[in-house]
Amino acid sequence: MLNETILHHRRGIGSGLAFVVSGPSGAGKNSVIDRVMQDLPGLSYSVSYTTRPPRPHEVPGRDYHFISHDEFERLITAGELVEHVQYLGDYYGTGQAQIKEVFAHGEDVILNIDVNGAKTLREKGLLRFTVVYVFLATSSLTVLANRLRARGTENEQEIEARLAVATRELAAIPMFDYLVINDELDQAVEELAGIVTAERARIIP
Ligand code: 5GP
């Protein structure tokens, strides 16, 4: 009996925690999130909607729900998105239904969204979730540029556009709760996993 009482004092898994991971394109958010989800139980990935075309290795429904501009605008009008942005000419947004489903399954959710989406959630909140904001970056823009070029999924013009966005995004770091540097994948994974674990161990006031 006493043990149960003690556990009630901490958040634990699936208590309605949402981890928002933002940061420049190319900083490695997907790789870090994938590894943390393999390492820790009870985490569910929020699959966003986007109008951008799939990259060769991307799987519809796993990486994104790839939809048309018209379909996206219908979701906005129907109020089915908790946040959405336009990023370099395409729409990206988070579905309300998916977030609710994670909550119903007793898991915590990880969102991979841009800085403007994170700002919206800071202002509006995210349903009944307690949101933890994590900024993931490389230690410099030079490292980021090298990473984007090595990835080879965008042409030089698109890379320049992503670097310009990244420069603006860095100014938003102070609105986040944590800053994880991903120059070395294993270390970034350890840090993000550490953040999730620490937040789950928080005492409920
Ligand atoms: P990419 O085209 O590289 O997959 O994504 C471009 C940017 O859009 C990334 O910074 C990514 O985090 C962000 N993004 C992906 N899904 C969403 C979303 O649902 N909402 C917002 N606000 N940004 C998103």
mmCIF file with all atom_site columns, C-alpha atoms and ligand atoms in Angstrom:
data_model
loop_
_atom_site.group_PDB
_atom_site.id
_atom_site.type_symbol
_atom_site.label_atom_id
_atom_site.label_alt_id
_atom_site.label_comp_id
_atom_site.label_asym_id
_atom_site.label_entity_id
_atom_site.label_seq_id
_atom_site.pdbx_PDB_ins_code
_atom_site.Cartn_x
_atom_site.Cartn_y
_atom_site.Cartn_z
_atom_site.occupancy
_atom_site.B_iso_or_equiv
_atom_site.pdbx_formal_charge
_atom_site.auth_seq_id
_atom_site.auth_comp_id
_atom_site.auth_asym_id
_atom_site.auth_atom_id
_atom_site.pdbx_PDB_model_num
ATOM   1   C CA  . MET A 1 1   ? 0.000   0.000  0.000   1.00 0.00 ? 1   MET A CA  1
ATOM   2   C CA  . LEU A 1 2   ? 2.720   2.380  1.039   1.00 0.00 ? 2   LEU A CA  1
ATOM   3   C CA  . ASN A 1 3   ? 4.635   1.698  -2.219  1.00 0.00 ? 3   ASN A CA  1
ATOM   4   C CA  . GLU A 1 4   ? 1.621   2.609  -4.331  1.00 0.00 ? 4   GLU A CA  1
ATOM   5   C CA  . THR A 1 5   ? 1.258   5.847  -2.481  1.00 0.00 ? 5   THR A CA  1
ATOM   6   C CA  . ILE A 1 6   ? 4.872   6.725  -3.190  1.00 0.00 ? 6   ILE A CA  1
ATOM   7   C CA  . LEU A 1 7   ? 4.548   6.089  -6.948  1.00 0.00 ? 7   LEU A CA  1
ATOM   8   C CA  . HIS A 1 8   ? 1.543   8.372  -7.148  1.00 0.00 ? 8   HIS A CA  1
ATOM   9   C CA  . HIS A 1 9   ? 3.836   11.258 -6.364  1.00 0.00 ? 9   HIS A CA  1
ATOM   10  C CA  . ARG A 1 10  ? 5.672   11.075 -9.664  1.00 0.00 ? 10  ARG A CA  1
ATOM   11  C CA  . ARG A 1 11  ? 4.527   11.560 -13.213 1.00 0.00 ? 11  ARG A CA  1
ATOM   12  C CA  . GLY A 1 12  ? 5.704   8.218  -14.612 1.00 0.00 ? 12  GLY A CA  1
ATOM   13  C CA  . ILE A 1 13  ? 5.045   6.984  -18.152 1.00 0.00 ? 13  ILE A CA  1
ATOM   14  C CA  . GLY A 1 14  ? 1.944   8.064  -20.046 1.00 0.00 ? 14  GLY A CA  1
ATOM   15  C CA  . SER A 1 15  ? 0.862   10.777 -17.659 1.00 0.00 ? 15  SER A CA  1
ATOM   16  C CA  . GLY A 1 16  ? 0.280   13.188 -20.515 1.00 0.00 ? 16  GLY A CA  1
ATOM   17  C CA  . LEU A 1 17  ? 3.775   14.377 -21.340 1.00 0.00 ? 17  LEU A CA  1
ATOM   18  C CA  . ALA A 1 18  ? 4.562   15.800 -24.771 1.00 0.00 ? 18  ALA A CA  1
ATOM   19  C CA  . PHE A 1 19  ? 8.148   16.344 -25.885 1.00 0.00 ? 19  PHE A CA  1
ATOM   20  C CA  . VAL A 1 20  ? 8.448   18.966 -28.587 1.00 0.00 ? 20  VAL A CA  1
ATOM   21  C CA  . VAL A 1 21  ? 11.753  18.582 -30.431 1.00 0.00 ? 21  VAL A CA  1
ATOM   22  C CA  . SER A 1 22  ? 12.559  21.555 -32.635 1.00 0.00 ? 22  SER A CA  1
ATOM   23  C CA  . GLY A 1 23  ? 15.626  22.881 -34.308 1.00 0.00 ? 23  GLY A CA  1
ATOM   24  C CA  . PRO A 1 24  ? 17.177  23.512 -37.685 1.00 0.00 ? 24  PRO A CA  1
ATOM   25  C CA  . SER A 1 25  ? 16.556  21.156 -40.568 1.00 0.00 ? 25  SER A CA  1
ATOM   26  C CA  . GLY A 1 26  ? 19.597  18.888 -40.806 1.00 0.00 ? 26  GLY A CA  1
ATOM   27  C CA  . ALA A 1 27  ? 20.386  18.933 -37.084 1.00 0.00 ? 27  ALA A CA  1
ATOM   28  C CA  . GLY A 1 28  ? 19.387  15.264 -36.954 1.00 0.00 ? 28  GLY A CA  1
ATOM   29  C CA  . LYS A 1 29  ? 16.046  15.409 -35.120 1.00 0.00 ? 29  LYS A CA  1
ATOM   30  C CA  . ASN A 1 30  ? 14.755  12.266 -36.845 1.00 0.00 ? 30  ASN A CA  1
ATOM   31  C CA  . SER A 1 31  ? 17.841  10.186 -36.078 1.00 0.00 ? 31  SER A CA  1
ATOM   32  C CA  . VAL A 1 32  ? 17.952  11.230 -32.431 1.00 0.00 ? 32  VAL A CA  1
ATOM   33  C CA  . ILE A 1 33  ? 14.203  10.717 -31.923 1.00 0.00 ? 33  ILE A CA  1
ATOM   34  C CA  . ASP A 1 34  ? 14.282  7.267  -33.608 1.00 0.00 ? 34  ASP A CA  1
ATOM   35  C CA  . ARG A 1 35  ? 17.055  6.087  -31.310 1.00 0.00 ? 35  ARG A CA  1
ATOM   36  C CA  . VAL A 1 36  ? 15.429  7.442  -28.147 1.00 0.00 ? 36  VAL A CA  1
ATOM   37  C CA  . MET A 1 37  ? 12.174  5.699  -29.071 1.00 0.00 ? 37  MET A CA  1
ATOM   38  C CA  . GLN A 1 38  ? 14.065  2.412  -29.441 1.00 0.00 ? 38  GLN A CA  1
ATOM   39  C CA  . ASP A 1 39  ? 15.741  2.911  -26.075 1.00 0.00 ? 39  ASP A CA  1
ATOM   40  C CA  . LEU A 1 40  ? 12.778  4.040  -23.965 1.00 0.00 ? 40  LEU A CA  1
ATOM   41  C CA  . PRO A 1 41  ? 9.306   2.500  -23.561 1.00 0.00 ? 41  PRO A CA  1
ATOM   42  C CA  . GLY A 1 42  ? 6.003   4.347  -23.791 1.00 0.00 ? 42  GLY A CA  1
ATOM   43  C CA  . LEU A 1 43  ? 6.883   6.928  -26.420 1.00 0.00 ? 43  LEU A CA  1
ATOM   44  C CA  . SER A 1 44  ? 4.787   7.508  -29.493 1.00 0.00 ? 44  SER A CA  1
ATOM   45  C CA  . TYR A 1 45  ? 5.775   9.649  -32.493 1.00 0.00 ? 45  TYR A CA  1
ATOM   46  C CA  . SER A 1 46  ? 3.307   12.217 -33.744 1.00 0.00 ? 46  SER A CA  1
ATOM   47  C CA  . VAL A 1 47  ? 3.222   11.712 -37.532 1.00 0.00 ? 47  VAL A CA  1
ATOM   48  C CA  . SER A 1 48  ? 2.663   15.144 -39.115 1.00 0.00 ? 48  SER A CA  1
ATOM   49  C CA  . TYR A 1 49  ? 0.752   16.063 -42.220 1.00 0.00 ? 49  TYR A CA  1
ATOM   50  C CA  . THR A 1 50  ? 2.749   17.697 -45.003 1.00 0.00 ? 50  THR A CA  1
ATOM   51  C CA  . THR A 1 51  ? 2.245   18.839 -48.575 1.00 0.00 ? 51  THR A CA  1
ATOM   52  C CA  . ARG A 1 52  ? 5.935   18.348 -49.407 1.00 0.00 ? 52  ARG A CA  1
ATOM   53  C CA  . PRO A 1 53  ? 6.704   15.360 -51.659 1.00 0.00 ? 53  PRO A CA  1
ATOM   54  C CA  . PRO A 1 54  ? 8.202   12.267 -49.989 1.00 0.00 ? 54  PRO A CA  1
ATOM   55  C CA  . ARG A 1 55  ? 11.989  11.795 -50.050 1.00 0.00 ? 55  ARG A CA  1
ATOM   56  C CA  . PRO A 1 56  ? 13.134  8.459  -51.538 1.00 0.00 ? 56  PRO A CA  1
ATOM   57  C CA  . HIS A 1 57  ? 13.506  6.599  -48.225 1.00 0.00 ? 57  HIS A CA  1
ATOM   58  C CA  . GLU A 1 58  ? 10.360  8.024  -46.600 1.00 0.00 ? 58  GLU A CA  1
ATOM   59  C CA  . VAL A 1 59  ? 7.330   5.847  -45.870 1.00 0.00 ? 59  VAL A CA  1
ATOM   60  C CA  . PRO A 1 60  ? 3.831   7.401  -45.948 1.00 0.00 ? 60  PRO A CA  1
ATOM   61  C CA  . GLY A 1 61  ? 2.120   7.081  -42.575 1.00 0.00 ? 61  GLY A CA  1
ATOM   62  C CA  . ARG A 1 62  ? 5.417   6.484  -40.786 1.00 0.00 ? 62  ARG A CA  1
ATOM   63  C CA  . ASP A 1 63  ? 7.441   9.593  -41.619 1.00 0.00 ? 63  ASP A CA  1
ATOM   64  C CA  . TYR A 1 64  ? 4.561   11.868 -42.661 1.00 0.00 ? 64  TYR A CA  1
ATOM   65  C CA  . HIS A 1 65  ? 1.029   11.764 -43.943 1.00 0.00 ? 65  HIS A CA  1
ATOM   66  C CA  . PHE A 1 66  ? 1.686   13.149 -47.430 1.00 0.00 ? 66  PHE A CA  1
ATOM   67  C CA  . ILE A 1 67  ? -1.376  15.040 -48.602 1.00 0.00 ? 67  ILE A CA  1
ATOM   68  C CA  . SER A 1 68  ? -2.347  17.658 -51.197 1.00 0.00 ? 68  SER A CA  1
ATOM   69  C CA  . HIS A 1 69  ? -2.695  21.406 -50.583 1.00 0.00 ? 69  HIS A CA  1
ATOM   70  C CA  . ASP A 1 70  ? -6.477  21.067 -50.842 1.00 0.00 ? 70  ASP A CA  1
ATOM   71  C CA  . GLU A 1 71  ? -6.622  18.274 -48.282 1.00 0.00 ? 71  GLU A CA  1
ATOM   72  C CA  . PHE A 1 72  ? -4.376  20.266 -45.950 1.00 0.00 ? 72  PHE A CA  1
ATOM   73  C CA  . GLU A 1 73  ? -6.577  23.340 -46.202 1.00 0.00 ? 73  GLU A CA  1
ATOM   74  C CA  . ARG A 1 74  ? -9.601  21.186 -45.445 1.00 0.00 ? 74  ARG A CA  1
ATOM   75  C CA  . LEU A 1 75  ? -7.898  19.999 -42.217 1.00 0.00 ? 75  LEU A CA  1
ATOM   76  C CA  . ILE A 1 76  ? -7.210  23.615 -41.218 1.00 0.00 ? 76  ILE A CA  1
ATOM   77  C CA  . THR A 1 77  ? -10.808 24.654 -41.875 1.00 0.00 ? 77  THR A CA  1
ATOM   78  C CA  . ALA A 1 78  ? -12.159 21.638 -39.975 1.00 0.00 ? 78  ALA A CA  1
ATOM   79  C CA  . GLY A 1 79  ? -10.016 22.600 -36.959 1.00 0.00 ? 79  GLY A CA  1
ATOM   80  C CA  . GLU A 1 80  ? -8.294  19.216 -37.027 1.00 0.00 ? 80  GLU A CA  1
ATOM   81  C CA  . LEU A 1 81  ? -4.750  20.554 -36.528 1.00 0.00 ? 81  LEU A CA  1
ATOM   82  C CA  . VAL A 1 82  ? -3.340  21.692 -33.179 1.00 0.00 ? 82  VAL A CA  1
ATOM   83  C CA  . GLU A 1 83  ? -0.739  23.748 -35.021 1.00 0.00 ? 83  GLU A CA  1
ATOM   84  C CA  . HIS A 1 84  ? 0.465   24.200 -38.558 1.00 0.00 ? 84  HIS A CA  1
ATOM   85  C CA  . VAL A 1 85  ? 3.051   26.244 -40.429 1.00 0.00 ? 85  VAL A CA  1
ATOM   86  C CA  . GLN A 1 86  ? 4.193   27.070 -43.903 1.00 0.00 ? 86  GLN A CA  1
ATOM   87  C CA  . TYR A 1 87  ? 7.829   26.119 -44.267 1.00 0.00 ? 87  TYR A CA  1
ATOM   88  C CA  . LEU A 1 88  ? 9.636   26.913 -47.531 1.00 0.00 ? 88  LEU A CA  1
ATOM   89  C CA  . GLY A 1 89  ? 6.423   26.842 -49.531 1.00 0.00 ? 89  GLY A CA  1
ATOM   90  C CA  . ASP A 1 90  ? 4.878   23.701 -48.045 1.00 0.00 ? 90  ASP A CA  1
ATOM   91  C CA  . TYR A 1 91  ? 2.414   23.129 -45.233 1.00 0.00 ? 91  TYR A CA  1
ATOM   92  C CA  . TYR A 1 92  ? 3.301   21.052 -42.169 1.00 0.00 ? 92  TYR A CA  1
ATOM   93  C CA  . GLY A 1 93  ? 0.902   20.375 -39.309 1.00 0.00 ? 93  GLY A CA  1
ATOM   94  C CA  . THR A 1 94  ? 0.091   18.246 -36.268 1.00 0.00 ? 94  THR A CA  1
ATOM   95  C CA  . GLY A 1 95  ? -3.224  16.359 -36.152 1.00 0.00 ? 95  GLY A CA  1
ATOM   96  C CA  . GLN A 1 96  ? -5.366  16.683 -33.057 1.00 0.00 ? 96  GLN A CA  1
ATOM   97  C CA  . ALA A 1 97  ? -6.786  13.155 -33.392 1.00 0.00 ? 97  ALA A CA  1
ATOM   98  C CA  . GLN A 1 98  ? -3.352  11.507 -33.324 1.00 0.00 ? 98  GLN A CA  1
ATOM   99  C CA  . ILE A 1 99  ? -2.351  13.347 -30.181 1.00 0.00 ? 99  ILE A CA  1
ATOM   100 C CA  . LYS A 1 100 ? -5.575  12.338 -28.430 1.00 0.00 ? 100 LYS A CA  1
ATOM   101 C CA  . GLU A 1 101 ? -5.024  8.719  -29.422 1.00 0.00 ? 101 GLU A CA  1
ATOM   102 C CA  . VAL A 1 102 ? -1.564  8.657  -27.815 1.00 0.00 ? 102 VAL A CA  1
ATOM   103 C CA  . PHE A 1 103 ? -3.042  10.073 -24.645 1.00 0.00 ? 103 PHE A CA  1
ATOM   104 C CA  . ALA A 1 104 ? -5.792  7.424  -24.660 1.00 0.00 ? 104 ALA A CA  1
ATOM   105 C CA  . HIS A 1 105 ? -3.150  4.677  -25.038 1.00 0.00 ? 105 HIS A CA  1
ATOM   106 C CA  . GLY A 1 106 ? -1.300  5.854  -21.949 1.00 0.00 ? 106 GLY A CA  1
ATOM   107 C CA  . GLU A 1 107 ? 1.867   6.852  -23.744 1.00 0.00 ? 107 GLU A CA  1
ATOM   108 C CA  . ASP A 1 108 ? 3.908   10.038 -23.998 1.00 0.00 ? 108 ASP A CA  1
ATOM   109 C CA  . VAL A 1 109 ? 4.245   11.765 -27.338 1.00 0.00 ? 109 VAL A CA  1
ATOM   110 C CA  . ILE A 1 110 ? 7.222   13.171 -29.254 1.00 0.00 ? 110 ILE A CA  1
ATOM   111 C CA  . LEU A 1 111 ? 6.608   15.924 -31.790 1.00 0.00 ? 111 LEU A CA  1
ATOM   112 C CA  . ASN A 1 112 ? 9.191   16.856 -34.400 1.00 0.00 ? 112 ASN A CA  1
ATOM   113 C CA  . ILE A 1 113 ? 8.115   20.357 -35.385 1.00 0.00 ? 113 ILE A CA  1
ATOM   114 C CA  . ASP A 1 114 ? 9.679   23.630 -36.444 1.00 0.00 ? 114 ASP A CA  1
ATOM   115 C CA  . VAL A 1 115 ? 10.311  26.600 -34.162 1.00 0.00 ? 115 VAL A CA  1
ATOM   116 C CA  . ASN A 1 116 ? 7.165   28.476 -35.251 1.00 0.00 ? 116 ASN A CA  1
ATOM   117 C CA  . GLY A 1 117 ? 5.031   25.437 -34.437 1.00 0.00 ? 117 GLY A CA  1
ATOM   118 C CA  . ALA A 1 118 ? 6.707   25.257 -31.014 1.00 0.00 ? 118 ALA A CA  1
ATOM   119 C CA  . LYS A 1 119 ? 5.912   28.954 -30.448 1.00 0.00 ? 119 LYS A CA  1
ATOM   120 C CA  . THR A 1 120 ? 2.244   28.334 -31.277 1.00 0.00 ? 120 THR A CA  1
ATOM   121 C CA  . LEU A 1 121 ? 2.073   25.499 -28.750 1.00 0.00 ? 121 LEU A CA  1
ATOM   122 C CA  . ARG A 1 122 ? 3.778   27.673 -26.116 1.00 0.00 ? 122 ARG A CA  1
ATOM   123 C CA  . GLU A 1 123 ? 0.998   30.215 -26.590 1.00 0.00 ? 123 GLU A CA  1
ATOM   124 C CA  . LYS A 1 124 ? -2.014  27.892 -27.040 1.00 0.00 ? 124 LYS A CA  1
ATOM   125 C CA  . GLY A 1 125 ? -0.952  24.806 -25.084 1.00 0.00 ? 125 GLY A CA  1
ATOM   126 C CA  . LEU A 1 126 ? -1.465  21.252 -26.341 1.00 0.00 ? 126 LEU A CA  1
ATOM   127 C CA  . LEU A 1 127 ? -4.773  19.778 -25.172 1.00 0.00 ? 127 LEU A CA  1
ATOM   128 C CA  . ARG A 1 128 ? -4.185  18.467 -21.630 1.00 0.00 ? 128 ARG A CA  1
ATOM   129 C CA  . PHE A 1 129 ? -0.509  17.661 -22.152 1.00 0.00 ? 129 PHE A CA  1
ATOM   130 C CA  . THR A 1 130 ? 2.371   18.989 -20.133 1.00 0.00 ? 130 THR A CA  1
ATOM   131 C CA  . VAL A 1 131 ? 4.743   20.113 -22.873 1.00 0.00 ? 131 VAL A CA  1
ATOM   132 C CA  . VAL A 1 132 ? 8.525   19.968 -22.594 1.00 0.00 ? 132 VAL A CA  1
ATOM   133 C CA  . TYR A 1 133 ? 10.389  22.015 -25.209 1.00 0.00 ? 133 TYR A CA  1
ATOM   134 C CA  . VAL A 1 134 ? 13.724  20.702 -26.489 1.00 0.00 ? 134 VAL A CA  1
ATOM   135 C CA  . PHE A 1 135 ? 15.881  22.532 -29.040 1.00 0.00 ? 135 PHE A CA  1
ATOM   136 C CA  . LEU A 1 136 ? 18.203  20.253 -30.982 1.00 0.00 ? 136 LEU A CA  1
ATOM   137 C CA  . ALA A 1 137 ? 21.068  21.864 -32.868 1.00 0.00 ? 137 ALA A CA  1
ATOM   138 C CA  . THR A 1 138 ? 24.571  21.287 -34.093 1.00 0.00 ? 138 THR A CA  1
ATOM   139 C CA  . SER A 1 139 ? 27.302  23.285 -32.357 1.00 0.00 ? 139 SER A CA  1
ATOM   140 C CA  . SER A 1 140 ? 27.670  25.627 -35.359 1.00 0.00 ? 140 SER A CA  1
ATOM   141 C CA  . LEU A 1 141 ? 26.092  26.513 -38.691 1.00 0.00 ? 141 LEU A CA  1
ATOM   142 C CA  . THR A 1 142 ? 29.190  25.126 -40.425 1.00 0.00 ? 142 THR A CA  1
ATOM   143 C CA  . VAL A 1 143 ? 28.524  21.678 -38.963 1.00 0.00 ? 143 VAL A CA  1
ATOM   144 C CA  . LEU A 1 144 ? 24.880  22.044 -40.035 1.00 0.00 ? 144 LEU A CA  1
ATOM   145 C CA  . ALA A 1 145 ? 25.800  23.021 -43.605 1.00 0.00 ? 145 ALA A CA  1
ATOM   146 C CA  . ASN A 1 146 ? 28.138  20.025 -43.894 1.00 0.00 ? 146 ASN A CA  1
ATOM   147 C CA  . ARG A 1 147 ? 25.407  17.728 -42.562 1.00 0.00 ? 147 ARG A CA  1
ATOM   148 C CA  . LEU A 1 148 ? 22.822  19.014 -45.062 1.00 0.00 ? 148 LEU A CA  1
ATOM   149 C CA  . ARG A 1 149 ? 25.267  18.633 -47.972 1.00 0.00 ? 149 ARG A CA  1
ATOM   150 C CA  . ALA A 1 150 ? 26.226  15.114 -46.875 1.00 0.00 ? 150 ALA A CA  1
ATOM   151 C CA  . ARG A 1 151 ? 22.532  14.139 -46.633 1.00 0.00 ? 151 ARG A CA  1
ATOM   152 C CA  . GLY A 1 152 ? 22.163  14.971 -50.319 1.00 0.00 ? 152 GLY A CA  1
ATOM   153 C CA  . THR A 1 153 ? 18.355  15.189 -50.275 1.00 0.00 ? 153 THR A CA  1
ATOM   154 C CA  . GLU A 1 154 ? 18.176  18.882 -51.228 1.00 0.00 ? 154 GLU A CA  1
ATOM   155 C CA  . ASN A 1 155 ? 19.884  20.846 -53.996 1.00 0.00 ? 155 ASN A CA  1
ATOM   156 C CA  . GLU A 1 156 ? 22.253  23.733 -53.209 1.00 0.00 ? 156 GLU A CA  1
ATOM   157 C CA  . GLN A 1 157 ? 19.502  26.352 -53.476 1.00 0.00 ? 157 GLN A CA  1
ATOM   158 C CA  . GLU A 1 158 ? 17.278  24.432 -51.035 1.00 0.00 ? 158 GLU A CA  1
ATOM   159 C CA  . ILE A 1 159 ? 20.235  23.983 -48.676 1.00 0.00 ? 159 ILE A CA  1
ATOM   160 C CA  . GLU A 1 160 ? 20.881  27.749 -48.685 1.00 0.00 ? 160 GLU A CA  1
ATOM   161 C CA  . ALA A 1 161 ? 17.175  28.335 -47.918 1.00 0.00 ? 161 ALA A CA  1
ATOM   162 C CA  . ARG A 1 162 ? 17.284  25.870 -44.997 1.00 0.00 ? 162 ARG A CA  1
ATOM   163 C CA  . LEU A 1 163 ? 20.447  27.526 -43.631 1.00 0.00 ? 163 LEU A CA  1
ATOM   164 C CA  . ALA A 1 164 ? 18.775  30.947 -43.801 1.00 0.00 ? 164 ALA A CA  1
ATOM   165 C CA  . VAL A 1 165 ? 15.781  29.586 -41.855 1.00 0.00 ? 165 VAL A CA  1
ATOM   166 C CA  . ALA A 1 166 ? 18.174  27.945 -39.368 1.00 0.00 ? 166 ALA A CA  1
ATOM   167 C CA  . THR A 1 167 ? 19.866  31.270 -38.645 1.00 0.00 ? 167 THR A CA  1
ATOM   168 C CA  . ARG A 1 168 ? 16.485  32.794 -37.709 1.00 0.00 ? 168 ARG A CA  1
ATOM   169 C CA  . GLU A 1 169 ? 15.484  29.709 -35.679 1.00 0.00 ? 169 GLU A CA  1
ATOM   170 C CA  . LEU A 1 170 ? 18.555  29.976 -33.432 1.00 0.00 ? 170 LEU A CA  1
ATOM   171 C CA  . ALA A 1 171 ? 17.182  33.245 -32.048 1.00 0.00 ? 171 ALA A CA  1
ATOM   172 C CA  . ALA A 1 172 ? 14.314  31.259 -30.475 1.00 0.00 ? 172 ALA A CA  1
ATOM   173 C CA  . ILE A 1 173 ? 16.554  29.073 -28.269 1.00 0.00 ? 173 ILE A CA  1
ATOM   174 C CA  . PRO A 1 174 ? 15.692  30.994 -25.045 1.00 0.00 ? 174 PRO A CA  1
ATOM   175 C CA  . MET A 1 175 ? 12.018  29.955 -25.264 1.00 0.00 ? 175 MET A CA  1
ATOM   176 C CA  . PHE A 1 176 ? 12.967  26.261 -24.948 1.00 0.00 ? 176 PHE A CA  1
ATOM   177 C CA  . ASP A 1 177 ? 13.499  24.271 -21.748 1.00 0.00 ? 177 ASP A CA  1
ATOM   178 C CA  . TYR A 1 178 ? 16.497  22.236 -22.947 1.00 0.00 ? 178 TYR A CA  1
ATOM   179 C CA  . LEU A 1 179 ? 19.249  22.514 -25.557 1.00 0.00 ? 179 LEU A CA  1
ATOM   180 C CA  . VAL A 1 180 ? 20.721  19.292 -26.952 1.00 0.00 ? 180 VAL A CA  1
ATOM   181 C CA  . ILE A 1 181 ? 23.778  19.489 -29.217 1.00 0.00 ? 181 ILE A CA  1
ATOM   182 C CA  . ASN A 1 182 ? 23.929  16.812 -31.884 1.00 0.00 ? 182 ASN A CA  1
ATOM   183 C CA  . ASP A 1 183 ? 27.497  16.802 -33.174 1.00 0.00 ? 183 ASP A CA  1
ATOM   184 C CA  . GLU A 1 184 ? 27.822  13.242 -31.962 1.00 0.00 ? 184 GLU A CA  1
ATOM   185 C CA  . LEU A 1 185 ? 24.704  11.057 -32.275 1.00 0.00 ? 185 LEU A CA  1
ATOM   186 C CA  . ASP A 1 186 ? 25.259  8.780  -29.248 1.00 0.00 ? 186 ASP A CA  1
ATOM   187 C CA  . GLN A 1 187 ? 25.699  11.731 -26.932 1.00 0.00 ? 187 GLN A CA  1
ATOM   188 C CA  . ALA A 1 188 ? 22.619  13.548 -28.252 1.00 0.00 ? 188 ALA A CA  1
ATOM   189 C CA  . VAL A 1 189 ? 20.542  10.354 -27.854 1.00 0.00 ? 189 VAL A CA  1
ATOM   190 C CA  . GLU A 1 190 ? 21.768  9.980  -24.280 1.00 0.00 ? 190 GLU A CA  1
ATOM   191 C CA  . GLU A 1 191 ? 20.882  13.586 -23.498 1.00 0.00 ? 191 GLU A CA  1
ATOM   192 C CA  . LEU A 1 192 ? 17.365  13.477 -24.983 1.00 0.00 ? 192 LEU A CA  1
ATOM   193 C CA  . ALA A 1 193 ? 16.680  10.122 -23.280 1.00 0.00 ? 193 ALA A CA  1
ATOM   194 C CA  . GLY A 1 194 ? 17.941  11.685 -20.038 1.00 0.00 ? 194 GLY A CA  1
ATOM   195 C CA  . ILE A 1 195 ? 15.497  14.578 -20.429 1.00 0.00 ? 195 ILE A CA  1
ATOM   196 C CA  . VAL A 1 196 ? 12.550  12.212 -21.002 1.00 0.00 ? 196 VAL A CA  1
ATOM   197 C CA  . THR A 1 197 ? 13.564  10.102 -18.016 1.00 0.00 ? 197 THR A CA  1
ATOM   198 C CA  . ALA A 1 198 ? 14.011  13.126 -15.762 1.00 0.00 ? 198 ALA A CA  1
ATOM   199 C CA  . GLU A 1 199 ? 10.636  14.600 -16.724 1.00 0.00 ? 199 GLU A CA  1
ATOM   200 C CA  . ARG A 1 200 ? 8.951   11.273 -16.004 1.00 0.00 ? 200 ARG A CA  1
ATOM   201 C CA  . ALA A 1 201 ? 10.549  11.240 -12.553 1.00 0.00 ? 201 ALA A CA  1
ATOM   202 C CA  . ARG A 1 202 ? 9.246   14.718 -11.700 1.00 0.00 ? 202 ARG A CA  1
ATOM   203 C CA  . ILE A 1 203 ? 7.145   14.979 -8.572  1.00 0.00 ? 203 ILE A CA  1
ATOM   204 C CA  . ILE A 1 204 ? 3.563   16.027 -9.220  1.00 0.00 ? 204 ILE A CA  1
ATOM   205 C CA  . PRO A 1 205 ? 2.937   19.206 -7.222  1.00 0.00 ? 205 PRO A CA  1
HETATM 206 P P1  . 5GP B 2 .   ? 11.479  18.337 -43.483 1.00 0.00 ? 1   5GP B P1  1
HETATM 207 O O1  . 5GP B 2 .   ? 10.973  18.842 -44.806 1.00 0.00 ? 1   5GP B O1  1
HETATM 208 O O2  . 5GP B 2 .   ? 12.984  18.466 -43.379 1.00 0.00 ? 1   5GP B O2  1
HETATM 209 O O3  . 5GP B 2 .   ? 10.971  16.960 -43.152 1.00 0.00 ? 1   5GP B O3  1
HETATM 210 O O4  . 5GP B 2 .   ? 10.865  19.280 -42.363 1.00 0.00 ? 1   5GP B O4  1
HETATM 211 C C1  . 5GP B 2 .   ? 11.041  20.650 -42.423 1.00 0.00 ? 1   5GP B C1  1
HETATM 212 C C2  . 5GP B 2 .   ? 10.730  21.254 -41.064 1.00 0.00 ? 1   5GP B C2  1
HETATM 213 O O5  . 5GP B 2 .   ? 9.342   21.092 -40.762 1.00 0.00 ? 1   5GP B O5  1
HETATM 214 C C3  . 5GP B 2 .   ? 11.499  20.576 -39.922 1.00 0.00 ? 1   5GP B C3  1
HETATM 215 O O6  . 5GP B 2 .   ? 12.047  21.590 -39.101 1.00 0.00 ? 1   5GP B O6  1
HETATM 216 C C4  . 5GP B 2 .   ? 10.427  19.811 -39.192 1.00 0.00 ? 1   5GP B C4  1
HETATM 217 O O7  . 5GP B 2 .   ? 10.699  19.698 -37.810 1.00 0.00 ? 1   5GP B O7  1
HETATM 218 C C5  . 5GP B 2 .   ? 9.220   20.667 -39.427 1.00 0.00 ? 1   5GP B C5  1
HETATM 219 N N1  . 5GP B 2 .   ? 7.944   19.962 -39.235 1.00 0.00 ? 1   5GP B N1  1
HETATM 220 C C6  . 5GP B 2 .   ? 7.640   18.685 -39.534 1.00 0.00 ? 1   5GP B C6  1
HETATM 221 N N2  . 5GP B 2 .   ? 6.375   18.410 -39.193 1.00 0.00 ? 1   5GP B N2  1
HETATM 222 C C7  . 5GP B 2 .   ? 5.862   19.542 -38.653 1.00 0.00 ? 1   5GP B C7  1
HETATM 223 C C8  . 5GP B 2 .   ? 4.590   19.893 -38.086 1.00 0.00 ? 1   5GP B C8  1
HETATM 224 O O8  . 5GP B 2 .   ? 3.659   19.105 -38.000 1.00 0.00 ? 1   5GP B O8  1
HETATM 225 N N3  . 5GP B 2 .   ? 4.447   21.154 -37.629 1.00 0.00 ? 1   5GP B N3  1
HETATM 226 C C9  . 5GP B 2 .   ? 5.459   22.069 -37.697 1.00 0.00 ? 1   5GP B C9  1
HETATM 227 N N4  . 5GP B 2 .   ? 5.208   23.278 -37.186 1.00 0.00 ? 1   5GP B N4  1
HETATM 228 N N5  . 5GP B 2 .   ? 6.667   21.784 -38.231 1.00 0.00 ? 1   5GP B N5  1
HETATM 229 C C10 . 5GP B 2 .   ? 6.863   20.536 -38.695 1.00 0.00 ? 1   5GP B C10 1
#
